[in-house]
Structure formats: structure tokens, C-alpha cells
XYZ file of C-alpha atoms in Angstrom:
566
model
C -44.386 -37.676 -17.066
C -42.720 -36.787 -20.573
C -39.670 -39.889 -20.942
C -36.325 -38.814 -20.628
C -35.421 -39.343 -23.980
C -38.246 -36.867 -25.226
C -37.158 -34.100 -22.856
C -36.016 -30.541 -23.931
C -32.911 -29.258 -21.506
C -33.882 -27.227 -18.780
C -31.306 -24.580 -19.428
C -33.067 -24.275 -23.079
C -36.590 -24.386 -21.482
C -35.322 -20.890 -19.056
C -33.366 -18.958 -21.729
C -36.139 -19.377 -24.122
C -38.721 -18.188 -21.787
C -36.409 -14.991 -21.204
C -36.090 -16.216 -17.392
C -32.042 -16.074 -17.909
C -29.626 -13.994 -19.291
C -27.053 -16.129 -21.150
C -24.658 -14.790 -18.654
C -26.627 -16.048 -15.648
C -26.664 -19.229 -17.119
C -23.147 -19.727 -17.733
C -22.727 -18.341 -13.870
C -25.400 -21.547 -12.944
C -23.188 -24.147 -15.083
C -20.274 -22.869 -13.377
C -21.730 -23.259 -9.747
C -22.853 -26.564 -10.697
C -19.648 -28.229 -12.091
C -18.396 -26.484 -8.632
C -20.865 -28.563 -6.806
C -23.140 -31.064 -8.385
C -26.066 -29.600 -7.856
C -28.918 -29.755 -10.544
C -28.869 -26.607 -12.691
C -32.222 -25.256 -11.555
C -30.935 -24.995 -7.740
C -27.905 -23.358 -8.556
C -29.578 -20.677 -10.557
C -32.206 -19.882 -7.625
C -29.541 -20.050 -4.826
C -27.560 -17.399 -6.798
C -30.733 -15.344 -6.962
C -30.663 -15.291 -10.739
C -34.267 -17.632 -10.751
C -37.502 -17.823 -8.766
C -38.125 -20.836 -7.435
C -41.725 -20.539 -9.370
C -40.060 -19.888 -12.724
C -37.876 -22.896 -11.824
C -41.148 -24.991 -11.380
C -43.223 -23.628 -14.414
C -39.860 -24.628 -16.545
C -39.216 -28.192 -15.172
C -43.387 -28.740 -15.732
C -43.405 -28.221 -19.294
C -40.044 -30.145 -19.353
C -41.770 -32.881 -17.187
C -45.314 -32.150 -18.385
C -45.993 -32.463 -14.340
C -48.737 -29.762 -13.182
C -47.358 -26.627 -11.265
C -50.218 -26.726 -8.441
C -50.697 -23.243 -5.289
C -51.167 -25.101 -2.041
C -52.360 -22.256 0.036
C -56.196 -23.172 -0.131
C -55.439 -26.326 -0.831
C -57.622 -29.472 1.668
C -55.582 -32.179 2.157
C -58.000 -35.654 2.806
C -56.981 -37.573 6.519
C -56.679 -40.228 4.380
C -53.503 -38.699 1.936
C -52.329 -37.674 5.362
C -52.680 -41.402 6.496
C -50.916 -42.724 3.650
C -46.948 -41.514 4.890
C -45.615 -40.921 8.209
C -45.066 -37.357 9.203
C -40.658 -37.881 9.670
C -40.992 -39.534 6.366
C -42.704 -36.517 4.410
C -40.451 -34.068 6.401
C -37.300 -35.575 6.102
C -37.858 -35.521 2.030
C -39.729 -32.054 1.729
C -42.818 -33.986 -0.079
C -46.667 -33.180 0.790
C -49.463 -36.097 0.047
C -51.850 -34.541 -1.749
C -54.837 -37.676 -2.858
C -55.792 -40.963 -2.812
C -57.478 -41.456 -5.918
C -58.056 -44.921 -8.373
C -55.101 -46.515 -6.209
C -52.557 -43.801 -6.436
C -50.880 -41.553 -4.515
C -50.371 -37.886 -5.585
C -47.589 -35.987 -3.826
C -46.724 -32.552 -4.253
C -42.589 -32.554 -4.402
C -40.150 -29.556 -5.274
C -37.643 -31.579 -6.753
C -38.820 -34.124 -8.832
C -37.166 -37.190 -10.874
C -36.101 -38.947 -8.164
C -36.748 -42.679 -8.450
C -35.672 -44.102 -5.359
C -37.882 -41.532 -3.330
C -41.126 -42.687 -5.696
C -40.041 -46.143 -4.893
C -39.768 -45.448 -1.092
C -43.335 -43.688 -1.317
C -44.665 -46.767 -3.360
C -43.691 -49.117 -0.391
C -44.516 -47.077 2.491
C -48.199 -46.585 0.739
C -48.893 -49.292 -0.773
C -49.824 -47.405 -3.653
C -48.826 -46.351 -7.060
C -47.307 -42.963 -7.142
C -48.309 -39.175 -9.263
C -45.890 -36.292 -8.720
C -47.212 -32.839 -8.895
C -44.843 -29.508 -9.125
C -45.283 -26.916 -5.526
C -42.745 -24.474 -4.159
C -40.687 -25.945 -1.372
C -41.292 -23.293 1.361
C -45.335 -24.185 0.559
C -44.977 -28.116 1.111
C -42.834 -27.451 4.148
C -45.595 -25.016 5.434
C -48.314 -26.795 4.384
C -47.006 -30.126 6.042
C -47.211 -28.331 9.577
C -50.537 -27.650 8.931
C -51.788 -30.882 7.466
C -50.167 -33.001 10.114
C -51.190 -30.297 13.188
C -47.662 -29.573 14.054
C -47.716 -26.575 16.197
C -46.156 -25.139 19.526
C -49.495 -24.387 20.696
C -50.635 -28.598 20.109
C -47.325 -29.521 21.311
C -47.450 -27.282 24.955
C -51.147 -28.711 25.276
C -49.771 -32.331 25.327
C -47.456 -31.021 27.444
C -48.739 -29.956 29.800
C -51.628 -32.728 29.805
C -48.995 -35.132 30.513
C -47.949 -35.732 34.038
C -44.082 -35.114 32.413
C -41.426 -35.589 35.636
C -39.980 -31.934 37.092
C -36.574 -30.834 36.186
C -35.353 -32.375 39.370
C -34.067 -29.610 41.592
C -32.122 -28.062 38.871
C -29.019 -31.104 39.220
C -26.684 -30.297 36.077
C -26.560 -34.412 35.144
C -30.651 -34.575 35.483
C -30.818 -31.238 33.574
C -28.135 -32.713 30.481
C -29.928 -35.881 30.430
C -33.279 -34.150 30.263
C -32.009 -31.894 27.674
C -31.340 -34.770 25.555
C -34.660 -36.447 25.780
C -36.643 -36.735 22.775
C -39.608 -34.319 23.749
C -37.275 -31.853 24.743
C -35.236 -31.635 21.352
C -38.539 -31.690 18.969
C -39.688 -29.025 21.387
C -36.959 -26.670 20.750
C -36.570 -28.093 17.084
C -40.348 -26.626 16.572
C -40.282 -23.011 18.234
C -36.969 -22.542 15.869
C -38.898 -24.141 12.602
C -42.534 -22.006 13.760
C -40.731 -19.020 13.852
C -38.728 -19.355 10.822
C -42.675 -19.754 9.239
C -43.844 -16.831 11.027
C -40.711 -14.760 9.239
C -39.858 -14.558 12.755
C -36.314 -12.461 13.454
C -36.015 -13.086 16.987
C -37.004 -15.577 19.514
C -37.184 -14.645 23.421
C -37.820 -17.063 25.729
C -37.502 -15.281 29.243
C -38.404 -17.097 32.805
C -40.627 -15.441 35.743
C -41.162 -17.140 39.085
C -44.223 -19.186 37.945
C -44.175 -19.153 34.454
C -42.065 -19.152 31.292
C -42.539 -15.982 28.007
C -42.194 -16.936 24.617
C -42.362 -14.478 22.111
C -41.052 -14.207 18.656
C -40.562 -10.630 16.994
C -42.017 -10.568 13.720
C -41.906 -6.968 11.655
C -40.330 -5.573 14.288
C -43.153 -5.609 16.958
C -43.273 -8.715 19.566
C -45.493 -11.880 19.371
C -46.696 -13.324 22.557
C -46.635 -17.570 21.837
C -48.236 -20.186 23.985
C -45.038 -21.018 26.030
C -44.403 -24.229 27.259
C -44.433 -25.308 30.889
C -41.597 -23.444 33.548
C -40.054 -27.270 34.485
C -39.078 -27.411 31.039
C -37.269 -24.073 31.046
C -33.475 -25.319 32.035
C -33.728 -28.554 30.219
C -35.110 -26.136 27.238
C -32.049 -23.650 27.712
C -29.383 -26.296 27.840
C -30.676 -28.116 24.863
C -30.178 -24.869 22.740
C -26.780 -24.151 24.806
C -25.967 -27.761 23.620
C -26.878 -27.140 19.758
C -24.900 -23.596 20.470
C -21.564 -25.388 21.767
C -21.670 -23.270 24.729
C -21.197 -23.982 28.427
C -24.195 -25.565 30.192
C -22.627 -26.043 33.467
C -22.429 -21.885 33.483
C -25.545 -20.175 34.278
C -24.526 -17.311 36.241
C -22.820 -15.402 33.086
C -24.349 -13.980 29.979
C -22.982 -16.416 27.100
C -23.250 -15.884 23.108
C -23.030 -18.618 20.549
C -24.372 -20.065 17.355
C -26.169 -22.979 15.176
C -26.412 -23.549 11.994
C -29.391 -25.736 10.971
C -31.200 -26.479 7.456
C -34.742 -25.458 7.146
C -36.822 -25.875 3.922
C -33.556 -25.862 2.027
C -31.867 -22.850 3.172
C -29.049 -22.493 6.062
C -30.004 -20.553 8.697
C -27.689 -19.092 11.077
C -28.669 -18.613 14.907
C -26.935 -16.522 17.190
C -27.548 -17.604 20.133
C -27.563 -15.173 23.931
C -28.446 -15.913 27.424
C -28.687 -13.984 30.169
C -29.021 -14.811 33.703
C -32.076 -13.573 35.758
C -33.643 -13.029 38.760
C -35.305 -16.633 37.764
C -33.256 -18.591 35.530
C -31.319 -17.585 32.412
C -33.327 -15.142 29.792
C -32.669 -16.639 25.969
C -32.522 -14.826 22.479
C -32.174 -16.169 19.284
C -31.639 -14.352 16.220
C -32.641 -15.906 13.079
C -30.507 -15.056 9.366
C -31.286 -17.343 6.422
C -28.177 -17.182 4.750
C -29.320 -18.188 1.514
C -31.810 -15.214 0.978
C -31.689 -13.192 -1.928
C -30.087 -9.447 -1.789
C -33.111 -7.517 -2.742
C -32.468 -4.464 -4.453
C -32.710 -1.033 -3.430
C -36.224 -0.612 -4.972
C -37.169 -3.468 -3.432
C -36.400 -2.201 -0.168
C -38.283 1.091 -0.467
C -36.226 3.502 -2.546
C -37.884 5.605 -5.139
C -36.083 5.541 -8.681
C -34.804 9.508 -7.882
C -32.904 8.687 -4.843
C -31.516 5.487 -6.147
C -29.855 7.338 -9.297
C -28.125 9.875 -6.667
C -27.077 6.827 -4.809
C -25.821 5.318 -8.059
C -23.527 8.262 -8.468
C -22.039 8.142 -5.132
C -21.137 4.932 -4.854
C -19.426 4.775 -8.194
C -16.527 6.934 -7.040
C -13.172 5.108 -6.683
C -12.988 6.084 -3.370
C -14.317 7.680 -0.130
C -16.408 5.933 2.530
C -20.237 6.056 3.046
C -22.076 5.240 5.892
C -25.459 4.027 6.829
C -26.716 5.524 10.358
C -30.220 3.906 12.297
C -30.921 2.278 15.501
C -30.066 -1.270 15.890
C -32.077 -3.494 13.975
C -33.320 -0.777 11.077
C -31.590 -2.789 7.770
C -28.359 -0.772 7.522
C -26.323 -4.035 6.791
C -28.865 -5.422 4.150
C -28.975 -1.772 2.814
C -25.562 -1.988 1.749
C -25.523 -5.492 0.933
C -28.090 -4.544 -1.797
C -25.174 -1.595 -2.666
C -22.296 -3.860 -3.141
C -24.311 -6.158 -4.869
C -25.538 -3.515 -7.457
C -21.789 -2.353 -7.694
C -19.771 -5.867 -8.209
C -17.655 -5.984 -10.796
C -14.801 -8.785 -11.191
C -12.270 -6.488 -11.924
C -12.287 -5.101 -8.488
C -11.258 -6.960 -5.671
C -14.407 -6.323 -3.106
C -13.836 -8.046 0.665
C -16.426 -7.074 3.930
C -15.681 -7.256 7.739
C -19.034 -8.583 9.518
C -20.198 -9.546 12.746
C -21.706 -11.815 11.666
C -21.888 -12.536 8.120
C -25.485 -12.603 7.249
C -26.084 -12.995 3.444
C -23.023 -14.217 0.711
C -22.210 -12.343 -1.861
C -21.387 -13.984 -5.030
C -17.632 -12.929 -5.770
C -17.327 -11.033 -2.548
C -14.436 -12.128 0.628
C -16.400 -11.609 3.467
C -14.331 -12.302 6.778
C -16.115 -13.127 10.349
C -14.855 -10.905 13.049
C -13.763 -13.097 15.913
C -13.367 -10.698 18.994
C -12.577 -13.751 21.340
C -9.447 -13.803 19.440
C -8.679 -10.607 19.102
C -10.187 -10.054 15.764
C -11.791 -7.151 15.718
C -13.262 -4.407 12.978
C -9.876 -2.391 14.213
C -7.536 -5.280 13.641
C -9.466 -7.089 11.121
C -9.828 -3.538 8.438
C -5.485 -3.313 9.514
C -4.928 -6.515 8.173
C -7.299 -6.391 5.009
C -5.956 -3.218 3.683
C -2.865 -5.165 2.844
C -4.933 -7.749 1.016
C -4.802 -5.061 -2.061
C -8.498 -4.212 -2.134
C -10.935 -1.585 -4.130
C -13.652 -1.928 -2.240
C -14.284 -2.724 1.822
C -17.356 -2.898 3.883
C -16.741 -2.795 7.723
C -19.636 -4.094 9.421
C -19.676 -1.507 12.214
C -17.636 1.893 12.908
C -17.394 1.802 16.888
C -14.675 2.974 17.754
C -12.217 5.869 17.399
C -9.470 3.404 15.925
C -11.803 1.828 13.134
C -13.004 5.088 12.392
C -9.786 6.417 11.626
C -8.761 3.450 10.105
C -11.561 3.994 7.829
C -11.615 7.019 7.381
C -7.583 6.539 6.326
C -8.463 3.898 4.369
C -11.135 6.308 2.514
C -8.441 9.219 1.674
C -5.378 6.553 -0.040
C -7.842 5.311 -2.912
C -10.143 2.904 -1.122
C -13.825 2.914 -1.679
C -15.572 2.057 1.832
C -18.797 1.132 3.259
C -20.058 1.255 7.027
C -22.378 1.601 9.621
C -23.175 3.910 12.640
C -25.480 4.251 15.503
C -26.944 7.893 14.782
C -30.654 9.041 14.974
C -30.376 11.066 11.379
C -28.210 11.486 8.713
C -26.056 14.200 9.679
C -25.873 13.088 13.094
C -22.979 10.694 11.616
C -20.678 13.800 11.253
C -20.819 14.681 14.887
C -20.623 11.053 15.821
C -17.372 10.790 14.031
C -16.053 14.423 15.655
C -17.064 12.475 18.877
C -14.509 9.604 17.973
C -11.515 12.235 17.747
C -12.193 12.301 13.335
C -11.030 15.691 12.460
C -13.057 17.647 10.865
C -10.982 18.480 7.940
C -10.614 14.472 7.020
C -14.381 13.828 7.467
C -14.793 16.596 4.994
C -12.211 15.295 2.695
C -13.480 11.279 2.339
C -17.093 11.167 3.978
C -19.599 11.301 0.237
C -22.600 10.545 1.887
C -24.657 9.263 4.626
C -27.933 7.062 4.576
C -29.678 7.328 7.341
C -32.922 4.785 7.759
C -35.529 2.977 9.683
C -37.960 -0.024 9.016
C -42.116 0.522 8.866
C -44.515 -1.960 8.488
C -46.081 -2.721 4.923
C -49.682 -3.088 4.693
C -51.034 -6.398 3.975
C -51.999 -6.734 0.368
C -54.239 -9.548 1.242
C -56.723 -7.532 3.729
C -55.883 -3.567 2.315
C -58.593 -1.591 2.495
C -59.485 2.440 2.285
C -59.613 4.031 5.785
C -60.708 7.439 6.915
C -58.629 8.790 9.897
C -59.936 9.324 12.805
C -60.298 12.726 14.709
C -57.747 11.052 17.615
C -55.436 10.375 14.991
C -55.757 13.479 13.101
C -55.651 15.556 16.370
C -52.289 13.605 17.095
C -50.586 13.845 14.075
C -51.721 17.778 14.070
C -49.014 18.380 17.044
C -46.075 16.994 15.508
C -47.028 19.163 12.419
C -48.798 16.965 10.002
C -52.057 17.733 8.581
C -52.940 14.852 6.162
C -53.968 16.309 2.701
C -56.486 14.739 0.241
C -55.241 11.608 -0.491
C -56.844 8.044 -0.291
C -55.258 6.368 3.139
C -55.160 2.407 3.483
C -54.926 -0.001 6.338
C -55.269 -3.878 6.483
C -58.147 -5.077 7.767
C -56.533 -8.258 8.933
C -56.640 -11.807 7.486
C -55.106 -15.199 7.714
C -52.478 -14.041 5.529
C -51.092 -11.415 8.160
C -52.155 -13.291 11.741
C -54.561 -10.552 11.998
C -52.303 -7.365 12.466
C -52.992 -5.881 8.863
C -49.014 -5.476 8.390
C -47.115 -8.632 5.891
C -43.396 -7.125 5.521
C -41.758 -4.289 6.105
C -39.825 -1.728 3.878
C -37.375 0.763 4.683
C -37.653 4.751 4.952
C -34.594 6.634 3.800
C -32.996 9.811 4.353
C -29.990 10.447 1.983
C -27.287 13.038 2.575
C -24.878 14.267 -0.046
C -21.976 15.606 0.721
C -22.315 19.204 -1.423
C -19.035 21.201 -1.102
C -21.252 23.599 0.921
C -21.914 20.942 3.720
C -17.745 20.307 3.722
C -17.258 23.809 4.299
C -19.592 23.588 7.293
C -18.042 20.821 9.053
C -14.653 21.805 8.711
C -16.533 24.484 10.381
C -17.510 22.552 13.014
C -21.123 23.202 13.002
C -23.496 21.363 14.889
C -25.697 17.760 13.358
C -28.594 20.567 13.342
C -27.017 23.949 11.323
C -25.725 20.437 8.925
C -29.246 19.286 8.665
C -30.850 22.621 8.292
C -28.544 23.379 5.319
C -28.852 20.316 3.767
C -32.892 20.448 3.340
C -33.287 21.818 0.320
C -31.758 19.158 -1.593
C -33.030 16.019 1.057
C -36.323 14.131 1.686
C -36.229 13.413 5.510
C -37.380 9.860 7.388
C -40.419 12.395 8.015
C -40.989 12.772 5.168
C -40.328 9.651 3.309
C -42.722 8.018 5.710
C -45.766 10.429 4.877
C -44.966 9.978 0.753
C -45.217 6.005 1.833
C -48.461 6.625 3.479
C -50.044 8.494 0.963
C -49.327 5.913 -1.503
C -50.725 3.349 0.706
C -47.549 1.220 1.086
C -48.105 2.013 4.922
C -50.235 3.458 7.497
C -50.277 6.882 9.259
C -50.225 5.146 12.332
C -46.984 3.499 11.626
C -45.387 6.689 10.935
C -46.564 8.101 13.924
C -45.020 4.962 15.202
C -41.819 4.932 13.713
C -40.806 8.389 13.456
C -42.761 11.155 14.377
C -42.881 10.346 17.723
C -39.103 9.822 17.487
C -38.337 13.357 16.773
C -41.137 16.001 15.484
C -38.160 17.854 13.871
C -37.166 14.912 12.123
């Protein structure tokens, strides 16, 4: 390791490279006199670094090597060398035992109490090597066989005592005991690895269902044995602050936990059953970085119209999809592209699922009272230029919105519509007039998520007559082009699909289109009339296909099958 008095600034080291802006940097300096943190962390949790850039810049100013642990074989005997809660409590991955020494892989080096703890608990001396923090974390589950599927086994192996007749104290204390709480602890911290977004842990007379929804689809898990399931359920109700003596009412609450350096929020639902109470978990990292509109599956054409809606000083745009189809971190990614400090920006969400640098985002609370109706009253005295309201459902925050649209405000917000101009009849439905809808509404975004093939296993396919056949009666008869699926790998479990990207359908509010709905013509005569100048979800998803982002199959999936006229 290059001595500290020999050592070129890491700040220098970035801006030199051309991985910073100067601006960015000044924003880092500023969030670390704010909190202490070391430079390079700032930067990365404000999404103006990759964590690898920060590692390829603190090796040269180290000279420690930047190493990829994916392939990597770790000896029994580096494993031997530090206890598992030891190497997990300090994010650090034995690599070797070589000529006395111990090399560890560590994300966050120059810490000499931690190379002191590792020369005492080894024996050894000590070499530090340079890895992402997500990889040692991952890696260290794999190394040391930590897995829900080893864990169940042991379980049930053992003999382990039965939930004894389902008494509330036996159930607490069980909930409490130490197999228990690493249980749940390593379904939350297995999904979280799997990029899980869900996890569903639902009881049947003889046996227990875990299953974790990754891209969308569901994964069937090894679950563990049905005695554990009320100890299990209280010991999440427990880390929820909810009520564990009630069992006969759905419940909602949340955790917040640390995993490989980033806060993850948990929202937390039961549900009671025919046997026992059904669980959900929904996973948000919060410190995940807003990915940009190209980044989510926009091509460069639709993103400039975008550009030039959402620049207006005021009106209100909406996003419209199912549950679940990215409309939040769609607009996220707009507000982010639109921040400026000289407007005062402030969102209503339920929850809050990423922070925006700059940005007053408010928790709606309707336990309280504090709803989007009350909540988007009260913030429209707070003087601002630009709100997002997590959710239009009503007929009072839609007006309120709408309201808020027409006196100078710029506003964001969601809908539950199947297309884009199904939002205009939505908001008729809430008792909008026409005339105002025509007046604020600029556009409408309506989208859905599809898998991405895996780049790891992609591969040219020829589609079958069956497919070809199927796709021929919604009214698609693929052309020429090369069509990919993944053949399936480590990488993606085996389904082909790693990721998923959004499919878009934007509608702009021509003066044409405000003629019609002040009109009152029907989602339909809207849509029809709006063609010309639109790519449809249909469409978008057959473009994606032919480029071999995705596969026909997942846009028979995803939305041919929804609607054919789509």
C-alpha cells in the first residue's frame, strides 16, 4: 500500500479521470461536511459515481489491486481463517492464505483497527485487495453456504419443538429465539440477492409457500417447515411494530434494515387465512440510483417530446399502468432530469421509495388523516413550482390537482388505466369536467414492464410455428429480423430474463385531442385520433423485440394478450 504521505487526493484522482464534473464534486464535499462520510461514499450515494470508478480511483491512490469476484474459488482454508458474523458484520471476504498472510477482499479500505482485528482473529499478517461491496456480500453467502435452502434442510433434520398449540407467550418467546430471527433475517437478505421485489410467504393445511417475485413473475423457494409459520410471522410482525396478539385482521407495517450498505425499506402485510395469516413483503432500497429515462427503455425521439412537456411552467401529467408497472420510478427519473434549485419541487408518496437530492418529499399517513387529498391541500400553501402526488384516486385529489394544474403549478401523478387515453375517461369518471381536463392535462404516459433478455446466455432463435400461429391472431406477423432469447445460465437462475425495462406509450395533448374531449368522446375515438402521431405499448414491445432487448414471447405476455387492439 502507497504511505499516506505519498498519496494523491481522491477528489484529484476522479476529476482527472473525467469521472466528476467539478460541480458533482463540490455537491460530494458538501454532503460530506453534512455528514462525515469519506468523499468517495458520498459521491456514489448521490449517484454522481459508480461504485467501480470509486474502486479503480482509490487503487491507484492505494496502489491496492481492483479484483471481479464472480468466478472467483475461495480455498476452505481462507474460509477457515475468520468467522462467518465476523466477515459479515464488516462487509470483508477472505480471499488466500499464502506465505503467512491473509488476503481479504474489502470495499472500504484504510481502516487500521479492522486489519488489526483480522490480524488477531487469524493469526496472520494481513493484504487488502479492492472488490465492489454488493460482490463480497454475495460472494460471502456463497463461500460460507449460507442459503434458505441449507438452512430449511437443518431444519427440518432437527427434531426442533412444535409451536405449542399456537399459545401467544410460547409463540413471542419462540419468535425471539435465535433460529427463528436468522431464519427470517436470511429469506429478507436472499431475496434482496435475488433482486427480489416481493416476498410471499402464505400457509396451507400441511405445508407453508415461499416465493419471492423476481422480474415480475413468481419464484417458488424451499420453504421452511409449517410449525415455524406463526413464530416466523410474529418475528416479522415484531421487526414491523405491529400487533402480534391480532391475527384475525389484515395488518400493514414497516422495517427498515441495512443490507450491503444501502437502507431498505419493507412494507410489511398480513392477511388472515383459512390456515394462518398469509405475509407480503415488499422490498425498496432506498438508496438506489434514479436511472434515467433511457435507461429505463425510452428511445432518444420520445424522450425529446417528453423533454418539451415537462418543461412547461405548469399543467399536470400523468403516468397510467397496472399496479406494479414503474409509473412512480418513471417520474422519479422526470423530476430528477428537471431539478433545478430555483424551483421549489416537493412530492406526496405512499411510500417514499427513492430520495431525491433537493426534493421535499412528504409520507402520506392515512391513519392520521393524511391523505393525497389533505396532504396536496396543505402543500399548495407551502409556495411550490413543482408537485408530484403519488396517486390520483379520488374525485377530491383529482380536482385538487387538476386545480392545482390551472393556477401556475406544474404537477405530476399517477392513475390506474389500461392505455394512455384511458386516463381522460378515468378522470370524467371522477366528476373532472371535461373542459378543465382539456385546459391543464399535457400529456399522459401510459406503460408496462417486460423482461430483458439475459446478456449472459442471449442467443439467436427462430420462432416456432405455435408461436408464429399465435402471434398471427392478434395481428402480428414477425418480419425479417434476427429474434433473440436467453438460453439460460447461472447468471439468470435459468429463466433467460436478467432485468426488466419499461414499454411506453406517450400521449400529447394536440389541440385536436382537447377539442375532442371537451367533446366528450370516448378513451377509443381519443386513441384512434391520436395514432398518427403515437407508438403504442404494441408497438413499442415489437420495436424491443426486434432489437433483441426482449422476446416475442414476452410481448405476447405482456401485452398482446392484454388487448389485441392495444
Amino acid at each position: 500500500m502507497i504511505p499516506s504521505a505519498h498519496r494523491p487526493r481522491i477528489g484529484e484522482i476522479l476529476l482527472d479521470a473525467g469521472a466528476l464534473t467539478e460541480r458533482q464534486m463540490d455537491d460530494g464535499l458538501r454532503e460530506q461536511r453534512s455528514t462525515g462520510e469519506r468523499l468517495g461514499r458520498c459521491l456514489v450515494r448521490l449517484g454522481h459515481l459508480r461504485e467501480e470508478a470509486l474502486l479503480e480511483a482509490l487503487g491507484r491512490q492505494l496502489g491496492l489491486e481492483v479484483i471481479e469476484l464472480g468466478r472467483l474459488k475461495v480455498p476452505d482454508e481462507a474460509t477457515r481463517a475468520l468467522p462467518l458474523d465476523f466477515v459479515r458484520r464488516h462487509r470483508i471476504l477472505p480471499l488466500a492464505v499464502t506465505n503467512g498472510a491473509l488476503r481479504i477482499a474489502t470495499s472500504n479500505p484504510v481502516d487500521p483497527r479492522l486489519i488489526e482485528d483480522v490480524r488477531l482473529l487469524s493469526g496472520l499478517e494481513v493484504e487488502e485487495a479492492l472488490a465492489p461491496e454488493r460482490e463480497i456480500c454475495d460472494k460471502i453467502s456463497e463461500c460460507y453456504q449460507i442459503t434458505v435452502e441449507r438452512m430449511v434442510e437443518d431444519l427440518r433434520a432437527s427434531s426442533g419443538a412444535e409451536a405449542a398449540g399456537g399459545d401467544l407467550h410460547d409463540i413471542e418467546v419462540m419468535a425471539s429465539e435465535p433460529t427463528v430471527v436468522n431464519l427470517v433475517n436470511l429469506v429478507i437478505s436472499t431475496a434482496l440477492k435475488e433482486r427480489a421485489s416481493d416476498i410471499h410467504l402464505v400457509p396451507f393445511e400441511r405445508s407453508l409457500e415461499l416465493r419471492y417475485r423476481v422480474d415480475g413473475l413468481l419464484r417458488v423457494m424451499p420453504p421452511p417447515p409449517k410449525h415455524f409459520h406463526a413464530a416466523l410471522v410474529s418475528r416479522v410482525k415484531i421487526m414491523a411494530n405491529m400487533n402480534i396478539a391480532e391475527r384475525y385482521l389484515p395488518q400493514d407495517g414497516h422495517i427498515q434494515i441495512t443490507h450491503a450498505g444501502h437502507r431498505v425499506d419493507i412494507r410489511v402485510g398480513t392477511m388472515p387465512t383459512l390456515y394462518g395469516e398469509s405475509l407480503v413483503m415488499r422490498l425498496l432500497e432506498k438508496g438506489a440510483r434514479v436511472k434515467t429515462l433511457e435507461e429505463l427503455g425510452m428511445d432518444g425521439a420520445r424522450v425529446a417530446r417528453l423533454a418539451h412537456l415537462v418543461e412547461k411552467p405548469h399543467g399536470i401529467f400523468l403516468a397510467t399502468g397496472p399496479t406494479g408497472s414503474g409509473k412512480t420510478t418513471t417520474l422519479y427519473s422526470i423530476l430528477s432530469t428537471i431539478y433545478a434549485p430555483e424551483k421549489k419541487f416537493l412530492t406526496l408518496e405512499d411510500p417514499v421509495e427513492y430520495e431525491l437530492p433537493g426534493v421535499a418529499q412528504i409520507p402520506v399517513n392515512p391513519k392520521r388523516n393524511f391523505t393525497f387529498a389533505s396532504g396536496l391541500r396543505s402543500i399548495l400553501r407551502q409556495d411550490p413550482d413543482v408537485i408530484m402526488v403519488g396517486e390520483i384516486r379520488d374525485s377530491e385529489t383529482a380536482e385538487i390537482a387538476i386545480r392545482a394544474a390551472l393556477t401556475g403549478h406544474l404537477v405530476f401523478s399517477t392513475l390506474h388505466t389500461n392505455d394512455s387515453a384511458g386516463a381522460i375517461t378515468r378522470l370524467i369518471d371522477m366528476g373532472i369536467e371535461p373542459f378543465l381536463i382539456a385546459s391543464s392535462l399535457e400529456g399522459v404516459l401510459a406503460q408496462r414492464l417486460i423482461r430483458r433478455i439475459c446478456p449472459a446466455c442471449k442467443e439467436p432463435v427462430e420462432l416456432g410455428a405455435e408461436l408464429v400461429a399465435t402471434l398471427g391472431a392478434f395481428g402480428v406477423h414477425p418480419g425479417a429480423a434476427t429474434y433473440f432469447r436467453g438460453a439460460g445460465c447461472e447468471e439468470c437462475r435459468g429463466t433467460g430474463y436478467l432485468g426488466r425495462l419499461a414499454l411506453f406509450e406517450l400521449l400529447v395533448m394536440a389541440p385536436e385531442l382537447r377539442e375532442r374531449v371537451v367533446a366528450r368522446q370516448s378513451s377509443t375515438e381519443i386513441k384512434a385520433a391520436a395514432l398518427e402521431d403515437m407508438v403504442t405499448l404494441r408497438d413499442d414491445g415489437l420495436r424491443k423485440a426486434a432489437a433483441g432487448v426482449t422476446t416475442m414471447e414476452e410481448v405476447l405476455r405482456v401485452v398482446l394478450r392484454e388487448s389485441p387492439e392495444n
